[in-house]
Amino acid sequence: MAARRVRPSLYLSVDIEADGPIPGPYSMLSFGAAVAGTQDADGFTPADAEKLTFYRELRPISAEFVPEALAVSGLDRERLGREGAEPAAALGEFTDWVRDVSVGAQPVMCGYPASYDWMFLYWYLIRFTGASPFGHSGCLDMKTLYAAKARLPLRAVAKGTMPRELLSRRRHTHHALDDAIEQAELFANLMA
């Protein structure tokens, strides 16, 4: 019996900045994505994380926000209310970008940790476009990946406990595109 050829996975590092703990009552204010690499039956091939990227700042969807959460990103809600992209338009553009960069591969969102970013991204995709280019489960958490490879309990893992050679040399800035690129480099190192 011939082996079934599986489509390669294209890993997209995504980072979001939000003004609260959950989507709906609170807003995703910006998101960035960077192609991290491709995995097929022959292994993982890293990408130049700065080459294929996407970034948008969004208009808030509610008046509610947590000041401490907003302070993390340094984004200005009033400015975003005037200048931010409409979520439906931005998420539609993102979906088109994901489809363009992942031709012939299955897109997988990856993040560190992915749970927060995935929750906002998936909710926004479903709410504003009706679908997700990642499906309902195309998400990989880098923190869990490292814990499994290092044979450590998940709660023992933090970037500060990882070997320095795995980490990106970039600063974590809380700018969604900067951090997506930083995390794409971490992902490529974890896969190497």
Coordinates of N, CA, C and O in Angstrom, one line a residue:
M1 N 0.8 -1.2 0.0 CA 0.0 0.0 0.0 C 0.9 1.2 0.0 O 1.8 1.4 0.8
A2 N 0.7 2.2 -0.9 CA 1.5 3.4 -1.0 C 1.2 4.3 0.1 O 0.0 4.5 0.6
A3 N 2.2 5.0 0.6 CA 2.1 6.0 1.7 C 1.3 7.2 1.1 O 1.6 7.7 0.0
R4 N 0.4 7.7 1.9 CA -0.3 8.9 1.5 C 0.5 10.1 1.7 O 1.1 10.3 2.8
R5 N 0.6 10.9 0.7 CA 1.4 12.2 0.8 C 0.6 13.2 1.5 O -0.5 13.6 1.1
V6 N 1.2 13.8 2.6 CA 0.5 14.8 3.4 C 1.0 16.1 2.9 O 2.1 16.3 2.7
R7 N 0.0 17.1 2.9 CA 0.4 18.5 2.5 C 1.4 19.0 3.6 O 1.2 18.8 4.8
P8 N 2.3 19.8 3.1 CA 3.2 20.4 4.1 C 2.5 21.4 5.0 O 1.4 21.9 4.6
S9 N 3.1 21.7 6.1 CA 2.5 22.7 7.0 C 3.4 24.0 6.8 O 4.6 23.9 6.8
L10 N 2.7 25.1 6.7 CA 3.4 26.4 6.7 C 3.1 27.1 8.0 O 1.9 27.3 8.4
Y11 N 4.1 27.3 8.8 CA 4.0 27.9 10.2 C 4.0 29.4 10.1 O 5.0 29.9 9.6
L12 N 3.0 30.0 10.6 CA 2.9 31.5 10.7 C 2.9 31.9 12.1 O 2.0 31.6 12.9
S13 N 4.0 32.6 12.5 CA 4.1 33.2 13.9 C 3.1 34.4 13.9 O 3.2 35.3 13.1
V14 N 2.2 34.4 14.9 CA 1.3 35.5 15.1 C 1.4 36.0 16.5 O 1.5 35.3 17.4
D15 N 1.4 37.4 16.6 CA 1.3 38.0 17.9 C 0.2 39.1 17.8 O 0.0 39.7 16.8
I16 N -0.5 39.2 18.9 CA -1.6 40.2 19.0 C -1.4 41.1 20.2 O -0.8 40.7 21.2
E17 N -1.9 42.3 20.1 CA -2.0 43.2 21.3 C -3.4 43.5 21.5 O -4.1 43.9 20.5
A18 N -3.9 43.4 22.7 CA -5.3 43.7 23.1 C -5.4 44.6 24.3 O -4.4 44.7 25.0
D19 N -6.6 45.1 24.5 CA -6.8 45.9 25.7 C -7.6 45.3 26.8 O -8.1 45.9 27.7
G20 N -7.6 43.9 26.8 CA -8.2 43.2 27.9 C -8.0 41.7 27.8 O -7.3 41.3 26.9
P21 N -8.6 40.9 28.7 CA -8.2 39.5 28.8 C -9.0 38.6 27.8 O -8.5 37.5 27.5
I22 N -10.1 39.0 27.2 CA -10.9 38.2 26.3 C -11.5 39.0 25.2 O -11.7 40.2 25.3
P23 N -11.7 38.3 24.0 CA -12.3 39.1 22.9 C -13.8 39.2 23.1 O -14.4 38.4 23.7
G24 N -14.3 40.3 22.5 CA -15.7 40.5 22.6 C -16.0 41.7 23.5 O -16.2 42.8 22.9
P25 N -15.9 41.6 24.8 CA -15.9 42.8 25.6 C -14.7 43.7 25.4 O -14.8 44.9 25.6
Y26 N -13.6 43.1 25.1 CA -12.4 43.8 24.8 C -11.9 43.7 23.4 O -12.4 42.8 22.7
S27 N -11.0 44.5 23.0 CA -10.6 44.6 21.6 C -9.2 44.2 21.3 O -8.3 44.4 22.1
M28 N -9.0 43.5 20.2 CA -7.7 43.3 19.6 C -7.3 44.6 18.9 O -8.0 45.0 18.0
L29 N -6.2 45.2 19.3 CA -5.8 46.5 18.8 C -4.8 46.4 17.7 O -4.8 47.3 16.8
S30 N -4.0 45.3 17.6 CA -3.1 45.2 16.5 C -2.7 43.7 16.5 O -2.9 42.9 17.4
F31 N -2.3 43.3 15.3 CA -1.8 41.9 15.1 C -0.8 41.9 14.0 O -0.8 42.7 13.1
G32 N 0.2 41.0 14.2 CA 1.3 40.9 13.2 C 1.5 39.4 13.0 O 1.3 38.6 13.9
A33 N 2.0 39.1 11.8 CA 2.3 37.7 11.4 C 3.6 37.7 10.6 O 3.9 38.6 9.8
A34 N 4.3 36.6 10.8 CA 5.5 36.4 10.0 C 5.7 34.9 9.6 O 5.4 34.0 10.5
V35 N 6.0 34.6 8.4 CA 6.2 33.2 8.0 C 7.5 32.7 8.7 O 8.5 33.3 8.6
A36 N 7.3 31.6 9.5 CA 8.4 31.0 10.2 C 9.1 29.9 9.5 O 10.3 29.7 9.6
G37 N 8.4 29.1 8.7 CA 9.0 28.1 7.9 C 7.9 27.0 7.5 O 6.7 27.1 7.8
T38 N 8.4 26.0 6.8 CA 7.6 24.9 6.2 C 8.1 23.6 6.7 O 9.3 23.4 6.8
Q39 N 7.2 22.7 7.0 CA 7.5 21.3 7.4 C 6.8 20.4 6.5 O 5.6 20.5 6.2
D40 N 7.6 19.5 5.9 CA 7.0 18.4 5.1 C 7.6 17.1 5.5 O 8.3 17.0 6.6
A41 N 7.5 16.0 4.7 CA 8.0 14.7 5.1 C 9.5 14.7 5.2 O 10.0 13.8 5.9
D42 N 10.2 15.6 4.6 CA 11.6 15.7 4.7 C 12.2 16.5 5.8 O 13.4 16.6 6.0
G43 N 11.3 17.2 6.6 CA 11.7 18.0 7.7 C 11.3 19.4 7.6 O 10.4 19.8 6.9
F44 N 11.9 20.3 8.5 CA 11.5 21.7 8.6 C 12.5 22.5 7.9 O 13.7 22.4 8.0
T45 N 12.0 23.5 7.1 CA 12.8 24.5 6.4 C 12.5 25.9 6.9 O 11.3 26.3 6.7
P46 N 13.4 26.6 7.6 CA 13.1 27.9 8.1 C 12.9 28.9 7.0 O 13.5 28.8 5.9
A47 N 12.2 30.0 7.3 CA 12.0 31.1 6.4 C 12.8 32.3 6.9 O 13.1 32.3 8.1
D48 N 13.0 33.3 6.1 CA 13.5 34.6 6.5 C 12.3 35.3 7.2 O 11.4 35.7 6.5
A49 N 12.3 35.4 8.5 CA 11.1 35.9 9.2 C 10.7 37.3 8.9 O 9.6 37.7 9.1
E50 N 11.6 38.1 8.3 CA 11.3 39.4 7.9 C 10.8 39.6 6.5 O 10.3 40.6 6.2
K51 N 10.9 38.5 5.7 CA 10.5 38.6 4.3 C 9.0 38.6 4.1 O 8.5 39.5 3.3
L52 N 8.3 37.7 4.7 CA 6.8 37.6 4.4 C 6.1 38.0 5.7 O 6.0 37.1 6.6
T53 N 5.6 39.2 5.8 CA 4.9 39.6 7.1 C 3.6 40.3 6.8 O 3.3 40.7 5.6
F54 N 2.8 40.5 7.8 CA 1.6 41.2 7.8 C 1.4 41.9 9.1 O 1.7 41.4 10.1
Y55 N 0.8 43.1 9.0 CA 0.6 43.9 10.2 C -0.6 44.8 10.0 O -0.7 45.5 9.0
R56 N -1.5 44.9 11.0 CA -2.6 45.9 11.0 C -2.9 46.3 12.4 O -2.7 45.6 13.4
E57 N -3.3 47.6 12.5 CA -3.8 48.2 13.7 C -5.3 48.3 13.5 O -5.7 48.7 12.4
L58 N -6.1 48.0 14.5 CA -7.6 47.9 14.4 C -8.3 48.9 15.2 O -7.8 49.3 16.3
R59 N -9.4 49.3 14.7 CA -10.4 50.1 15.4 C -10.9 49.3 16.6 O -11.3 48.2 16.4
P60 N -11.0 49.8 17.8 CA -11.6 49.1 18.9 C -13.0 48.7 18.7 O -13.7 49.5 18.0
I61 N -13.5 47.6 19.2 CA -14.9 47.2 18.9 C -15.8 47.4 20.1 O -17.0 47.2 20.0
S62 N -15.2 47.9 21.2 CA -16.1 48.3 22.4 C -15.4 49.4 23.1 O -14.2 49.7 22.9
A63 N -16.2 50.0 24.1 CA -15.6 51.1 24.9 C -14.8 50.5 26.1 O -14.1 51.3 26.7
E64 N -15.0 49.3 26.4 CA -14.3 48.7 27.6 C -12.9 48.4 27.3 O -12.5 48.0 26.2
F65 N -12.1 48.6 28.3 CA -10.6 48.3 28.3 C -10.1 48.2 29.7 O -10.6 48.8 30.6
V66 N -9.0 47.5 29.8 CA -8.3 47.3 31.1 C -7.0 48.2 31.0 O -6.2 47.9 30.1
P67 N -6.9 49.3 31.7 CA -5.8 50.2 31.6 C -4.4 49.5 31.6 O -3.5 49.8 30.8
E68 N -4.2 48.5 32.5 CA -2.9 47.8 32.5 C -2.7 47.0 31.2 O -1.5 46.9 30.8
A69 N -3.7 46.4 30.7 CA -3.5 45.7 29.4 C -3.2 46.6 28.3 O -2.3 46.3 27.4
L70 N -3.9 47.8 28.2 CA -3.6 48.8 27.2 C -2.2 49.3 27.3 O -1.5 49.5 26.3
A71 N -1.7 49.5 28.5 CA -0.4 50.0 28.8 C 0.7 49.1 28.2 O 1.8 49.6 27.8
V72 N 0.5 47.8 28.2 CA 1.5 46.9 27.7 C 1.9 47.2 26.3 O 3.1 47.2 25.9
S73 N 1.0 47.5 25.4 CA 1.3 47.8 24.0 C 1.7 49.2 23.7 O 2.3 49.5 22.7
G74 N 1.2 50.1 24.6 CA 1.4 51.5 24.3 C 0.6 52.1 23.2 O 0.8 53.2 22.8
L75 N -0.4 51.3 22.7 CA -1.2 51.8 21.7 C -2.3 52.8 22.2 O -2.7 52.7 23.4
D76 N -2.7 53.8 21.4 CA -3.6 54.8 21.7 C -5.0 54.5 21.2 O -5.2 54.6 20.0
R77 N -5.9 54.2 22.1 CA -7.3 53.8 21.7 C -8.0 54.9 20.9 O -8.7 54.7 20.0
E78 N -7.8 56.2 21.3 CA -8.4 57.3 20.6 C -7.9 57.4 19.2 O -8.7 57.6 18.3
R79 N -6.6 57.3 19.0 CA -6.0 57.3 17.7 C -6.6 56.2 16.8 O -6.9 56.3 15.7
L80 N -6.6 54.9 17.4 CA -7.1 53.8 16.7 C -8.6 53.9 16.4 O -9.0 53.4 15.3
G81 N -9.3 54.6 17.2 CA -10.7 54.9 16.9 C -10.9 55.7 15.6 O -11.8 55.5 14.9
R82 N -9.9 56.6 15.4 CA -9.9 57.4 14.2 C -9.2 56.7 13.0 O -9.7 56.8 11.9
E83 N -8.1 56.1 13.2 CA -7.2 55.7 12.2 C -7.1 54.2 12.0 O -6.6 53.7 11.0
G84 N -7.6 53.4 13.0 CA -7.5 51.9 12.9 C -8.3 51.4 11.8 O -9.4 51.9 11.5
A85 N -7.9 50.2 11.3 CA -8.7 49.6 10.2 C -9.9 49.0 10.8 O -10.0 48.6 12.0
E86 N -10.9 48.9 10.0 CA -12.2 48.2 10.4 C -11.8 46.7 10.5 O -11.1 46.2 9.6
P87 N -12.2 46.1 11.6 CA -11.8 44.6 11.7 C -12.2 43.7 10.6 O -11.4 42.9 10.1
A88 N -13.4 43.9 10.0 CA -13.8 43.0 8.9 C -12.8 43.2 7.7 O -12.4 42.2 7.1
A89 N -12.4 44.4 7.4 CA -11.5 44.6 6.2 C -10.1 44.1 6.5 O -9.5 43.4 5.7
A90 N -9.6 44.3 7.7 CA -8.3 43.9 8.1 C -8.2 42.4 8.2 O -7.2 41.8 7.7
L91 N -9.2 41.7 8.8 CA -9.2 40.3 8.9 C -9.4 39.6 7.5 O -8.9 38.5 7.2
G92 N -10.2 40.3 6.6 CA -10.3 39.8 5.2 C -9.0 39.8 4.5 O -8.6 38.9 3.8
E93 N -8.3 41.0 4.7 CA -6.9 41.1 4.0 C -6.0 40.1 4.6 O -5.2 39.5 3.8
F94 N -6.0 39.8 5.9 CA -5.2 38.8 6.5 C -5.5 37.4 6.0 O -4.5 36.7 5.6
T95 N -6.7 37.1 5.8 CA -7.1 35.8 5.3 C -6.6 35.6 3.9 O -6.0 34.6 3.5
D96 N -6.7 36.7 3.1 CA -6.1 36.6 1.7 C -4.6 36.4 1.7 O -4.1 35.7 1.0
W97 N -3.9 37.1 2.6 CA -2.5 37.0 2.8 C -2.1 35.6 3.2 O -1.2 35.0 2.6
V98 N -2.8 35.0 4.2 CA -2.5 33.7 4.6 C -2.6 32.7 3.4 O -1.8 31.9 3.2
R99 N -3.7 32.9 2.7 CA -3.9 32.0 1.5 C -2.8 32.2 0.5 O -2.4 31.2 -0.1
D100 N -2.4 33.4 0.2 CA -1.3 33.7 -0.8 C 0.0 33.0 -0.4 O 0.7 32.4 -1.2
V101 N 0.4 33.2 0.9 CA 1.7 32.7 1.3 C 1.7 31.2 1.6 O 2.8 30.6 1.6
S102 N 0.6 30.6 1.7 CA 0.5 29.2 2.0 C 0.0 28.3 0.9 O -0.4 27.2 1.1
V103 N 0.1 28.8 -0.4 CA -0.3 28.0 -1.5 C 0.5 26.6 -1.5 O 1.7 26.6 -1.4
G104 N -0.3 25.6 -1.6 CA 0.3 24.2 -1.6 C 0.6 23.7 -0.2 O 1.1 22.5 -0.1
A105 N 0.3 24.5 0.8 CA 0.6 24.0 2.2 C -0.6 24.3 3.1 O -1.5 25.1 2.7
Q106 N -0.6 23.7 4.2 CA -1.7 23.9 5.2 C -1.2 25.0 6.2 O -0.2 24.7 6.9
P107 N -1.8 26.1 6.3 CA -1.3 27.1 7.3 C -1.6 26.7 8.7 O -2.6 26.2 9.0
V108 N -0.6 27.0 9.6 CA -0.7 26.7 11.0 C -0.2 27.9 11.7 O 0.9 28.4 11.5
M109 N -1.0 28.5 12.6 CA -0.7 29.6 13.4 C 0.2 29.1 14.6 O -0.1 28.1 15.2
C110 N 1.3 29.8 14.9 CA 2.1 29.4 16.1 C 2.3 30.7 16.9 O 2.4 31.8 16.3
G111 N 2.4 30.5 18.2 CA 2.6 31.7 19.0 C 3.3 31.2 20.3 O 3.4 30.0 20.6
Y112 N 3.8 32.2 21.1 CA 4.4 32.0 22.4 C 3.8 32.9 23.4 O 4.2 34.1 23.4
P113 N 3.0 32.5 24.3 CA 2.2 31.2 24.2 C 1.1 31.5 23.2 O 0.6 32.6 23.1
A114 N 0.6 30.5 22.6 CA -0.4 30.6 21.5 C -1.8 30.9 22.1 O -2.6 31.4 21.4
S115 N -2.1 30.4 23.3 CA -3.5 30.4 23.8 C -4.1 31.8 23.7 O -5.2 32.0 23.3
Y116 N -3.4 32.8 24.2 CA -4.0 34.2 24.2 C -4.2 34.7 22.8 O -5.2 35.2 22.4
D117 N -3.1 34.6 22.0 CA -3.1 35.2 20.6 C -4.2 34.4 19.8 O -4.9 35.0 19.0
W118 N -4.2 33.1 19.9 CA -5.2 32.3 19.1 C -6.6 32.6 19.5 O -7.4 32.8 18.6
M119 N -6.9 32.8 20.8 CA -8.2 33.1 21.3 C -8.7 34.4 20.6 O -9.8 34.4 20.0
F120 N -7.9 35.4 20.6 CA -8.3 36.7 19.9 C -8.4 36.5 18.4 O -9.4 36.9 17.8
L121 N -7.3 36.0 17.8 CA -7.3 35.9 16.3 C -8.5 35.0 15.8 O -9.2 35.4 14.9
Y122 N -8.7 33.9 16.4 CA -9.8 33.0 15.9 C -11.1 33.6 16.1 O -12.0 33.6 15.2
W123 N -11.4 34.3 17.3 CA -12.6 34.9 17.5 C -12.9 36.0 16.5 O -14.0 36.1 15.9
Y124 N -11.9 36.8 16.3 CA -12.0 37.9 15.3 C -12.2 37.4 13.9 O -13.1 37.9 13.1
L125 N -11.5 36.3 13.5 CA -11.7 35.7 12.2 C -13.2 35.3 12.0 O -13.8 35.5 11.0
I126 N -13.7 34.5 13.0 CA -15.0 34.0 12.9 C -16.0 35.1 12.9 O -17.0 35.2 12.1
R127 N -15.9 36.0 13.9 CA -16.8 37.1 14.0 C -16.9 38.0 12.8 O -17.9 38.5 12.4
F128 N -15.7 38.4 12.2 CA -15.7 39.4 11.2 C -15.6 38.8 9.7 O -15.8 39.6 8.8
T129 N -15.2 37.6 9.6 CA -15.1 37.0 8.2 C -15.9 35.7 8.1 O -16.1 35.3 7.0
G130 N -16.3 35.1 9.2 CA -17.1 33.9 9.1 C -16.3 32.6 9.0 O -16.9 31.5 9.0
A131 N -15.0 32.7 8.9 CA -14.1 31.5 8.7 C -12.7 31.8 9.1 O -12.3 33.0 9.2
S132 N -12.0 30.7 9.3 CA -10.5 30.9 9.7 C -9.7 30.1 8.7 O -10.0 28.9 8.4
P133 N -8.7 30.8 8.1 CA -7.8 30.0 7.2 C -7.0 28.9 7.8 O -6.5 28.0 7.2
F134 N -7.0 28.9 9.2 CA -6.3 27.8 9.9 C -7.3 26.7 10.3 O -6.8 25.8 11.0
G135 N -8.6 26.8 9.9 CA -9.5 25.9 10.5 C -9.8 26.2 11.9 O -9.4 27.2 12.4
H136 N -10.4 25.2 12.6 CA -10.7 25.4 14.0 C -9.6 25.0 15.0 O -9.6 25.3 16.2
S137 N -8.6 24.3 14.5 CA -7.5 23.8 15.4 C -6.1 23.9 14.8 O -5.2 23.3 15.3
G138 N -5.9 24.8 13.8 CA -4.6 24.9 13.2 C -3.7 25.8 14.0 O -3.2 26.9 13.5
C139 N -3.4 25.4 15.2 CA -2.6 26.3 16.1 C -1.6 25.4 16.9 O -1.9 24.3 17.3
L140 N -0.4 25.9 17.0 CA 0.7 25.2 17.7 C 1.3 26.2 18.7 O 1.7 27.3 18.4
D141 N 1.4 25.8 19.9 CA 2.0 26.6 21.0 C 3.4 26.3 21.2 O 3.8 25.1 21.5
M142 N 4.3 27.3 21.0 CA 5.7 27.1 21.1 C 6.2 26.7 22.5 O 7.1 26.0 22.7
K143 N 5.5 27.2 23.5 CA 5.8 26.9 24.9 C 5.6 25.4 25.2 O 6.5 24.7 25.8
T144 N 4.5 24.9 24.7 CA 4.3 23.4 24.8 C 5.2 22.6 24.0 O 5.7 21.6 24.5
L145 N 5.6 23.1 22.8 CA 6.5 22.4 22.0 C 7.9 22.3 22.7 O 8.5 21.2 22.7
Y146 N 8.3 23.4 23.3 CA 9.6 23.3 24.0 C 9.5 22.4 25.2 O 10.4 21.6 25.4
A147 N 8.4 22.5 26.0 CA 8.3 21.6 27.1 C 8.4 20.2 26.8 O 9.0 19.4 27.4
A148 N 7.7 19.8 25.7 CA 7.7 18.4 25.2 C 9.1 18.0 24.8 O 9.6 16.9 25.2
K149 N 9.8 18.8 24.0 CA 11.1 18.5 23.5 C 12.1 18.4 24.6 O 13.0 17.6 24.6
A150 N 12.0 19.3 25.6 CA 12.9 19.4 26.7 C 12.6 18.4 27.9 O 13.3 18.3 28.8
R151 N 11.4 17.8 27.7 CA 10.9 16.9 28.8 C 10.7 17.6 30.1 O 11.1 17.0 31.1
L152 N 10.1 18.8 30.0 CA 9.9 19.6 31.2 C 8.4 19.7 31.5 O 7.6 19.8 30.5
P153 N 8.0 19.9 32.7 CA 6.6 20.3 33.0 C 6.3 21.7 32.3 O 7.2 22.5 32.4
L154 N 5.1 21.8 31.8 CA 4.8 23.1 31.1 C 5.0 24.3 32.0 O 5.6 25.3 31.6
R155 N 4.6 24.2 33.3 CA 4.8 25.3 34.2 C 6.2 25.7 34.5 O 6.5 26.7 35.1
A156 N 7.2 24.8 34.2 CA 8.6 25.1 34.4 C 9.2 25.8 33.3 O 10.4 26.2 33.3
V157 N 8.4 26.1 32.2 CA 9.0 26.7 31.0 C 8.6 28.2 30.9 O 7.5 28.6 31.1
A158 N 9.7 28.9 30.6 CA 9.6 30.4 30.3 C 10.7 30.7 29.4 O 11.7 29.9 29.4
K159 N 10.6 31.8 28.7 CA 11.8 32.1 27.8 C 13.1 32.2 28.6 O 14.1 31.8 28.1
G160 N 13.0 32.7 29.8 CA 14.2 32.9 30.6 C 14.8 31.5 31.0 O 16.0 31.5 31.5
T161 N 14.1 30.4 30.9 CA 14.6 29.1 31.3 C 15.2 28.4 30.1 O 15.7 27.3 30.2
M162 N 14.9 28.9 28.9 CA 15.4 28.2 27.7 C 16.8 28.5 27.4 O 17.3 29.6 27.7
P163 N 17.5 27.5 26.7 CA 18.9 27.8 26.3 C 19.0 29.0 25.4 O 18.1 29.2 24.6
R164 N 19.9 29.9 25.7 CA 20.0 31.2 24.9 C 20.1 31.0 23.4 O 19.6 31.8 22.7
E165 N 20.7 29.9 23.0 CA 20.8 29.7 21.5 C 19.5 29.4 20.8 O 19.4 29.5 19.6
L166 N 18.5 29.1 21.6 CA 17.1 28.9 21.0 C 16.4 30.3 20.8 O 15.6 30.4 19.9
L167 N 16.7 31.2 21.7 CA 16.0 32.5 21.6 C 16.5 33.4 20.5 O 17.6 33.4 20.1
S168 N 15.6 34.2 20.0 CA 15.9 35.2 19.0 C 16.8 36.3 19.7 O 16.7 36.5 20.9
R169 N 17.6 36.9 18.9 CA 18.4 38.0 19.5 C 17.7 39.4 19.5 O 18.1 40.4 20.0
R170 N 16.4 39.3 19.0 CA 15.6 40.5 19.0 C 15.0 40.8 20.3 O 14.7 39.8 21.1
R171 N 14.7 42.0 20.6 CA 14.0 42.4 21.9 C 12.5 42.1 21.7 O 12.0 42.3 20.6
H172 N 11.9 41.8 22.8 CA 10.4 41.6 22.8 C 9.9 43.0 23.1 O 10.0 43.6 24.2
T173 N 9.3 43.7 22.1 CA 8.9 45.1 22.2 C 7.4 45.3 22.5 O 7.0 46.4 22.7
H174 N 6.6 44.3 22.4 CA 5.1 44.4 22.5 C 4.5 45.2 21.3 O 3.5 45.8 21.4
H175 N 5.3 45.3 20.2 CA 4.7 45.7 18.9 C 4.5 44.4 18.2 O 5.3 43.5 18.1
A176 N 3.2 44.2 17.8 CA 2.8 42.8 17.3 C 3.7 42.3 16.2 O 4.0 41.1 16.1
L177 N 4.1 43.1 15.2 CA 4.9 42.6 14.1 C 6.3 42.3 14.6 O 6.9 41.2 14.3
D178 N 6.9 43.2 15.4 CA 8.3 42.9 16.0 C 8.2 41.5 16.7 O 9.1 40.7 16.5
D179 N 7.2 41.3 17.5 CA 7.2 40.1 18.4 C 6.8 38.9 17.5 O 7.3 37.8 17.8
A180 N 6.0 39.0 16.5 CA 5.8 37.9 15.6 C 7.1 37.5 14.9 O 7.3 36.2 14.7
I181 N 7.9 38.4 14.5 CA 9.2 38.1 13.8 C 10.1 37.4 14.9 O 10.8 36.4 14.6
E182 N 10.2 38.0 16.1 CA 11.0 37.4 17.1 C 10.6 36.0 17.4 O 11.4 35.0 17.5
Q183 N 9.3 35.7 17.5 CA 8.8 34.4 17.8 C 9.0 33.4 16.6 O 9.1 32.2 16.8
A184 N 8.9 34.0 15.4 CA 9.2 33.1 14.2 C 10.6 32.6 14.3 O 10.9 31.4 13.9
E185 N 11.6 33.4 14.7 CA 13.0 32.9 14.9 C 13.1 31.9 16.0 O 13.8 30.9 15.8
L186 N 12.4 32.1 17.1 CA 12.4 31.1 18.2 C 11.8 29.8 17.6 O 12.4 28.7 17.9
F187 N 10.7 29.9 16.9 CA 10.1 28.7 16.4 C 11.1 27.9 15.5 O 11.2 26.7 15.6
A188 N 11.7 28.6 14.6 CA 12.7 28.0 13.7 C 13.8 27.3 14.5 O 14.2 26.2 14.2
N189 N 14.2 27.9 15.5 CA 15.3 27.3 16.4 C 14.7 26.1 17.1 O 15.5 25.1 17.3
L190 N 13.5 26.1 17.6 CA 12.9 25.0 18.3 C 12.8 23.8 17.3 O 12.9 22.7 17.7
M191 N 12.5 24.1 16.0 CA 12.3 23.0 15.0 C 13.6 22.5 14.5 O 13.6 21.4 14.0
A192 N 14.7 23.2 14.7 CA 16.0 22.8 14.2 C 16.5 21.6 14.9 O 16.3 21.4 16.1

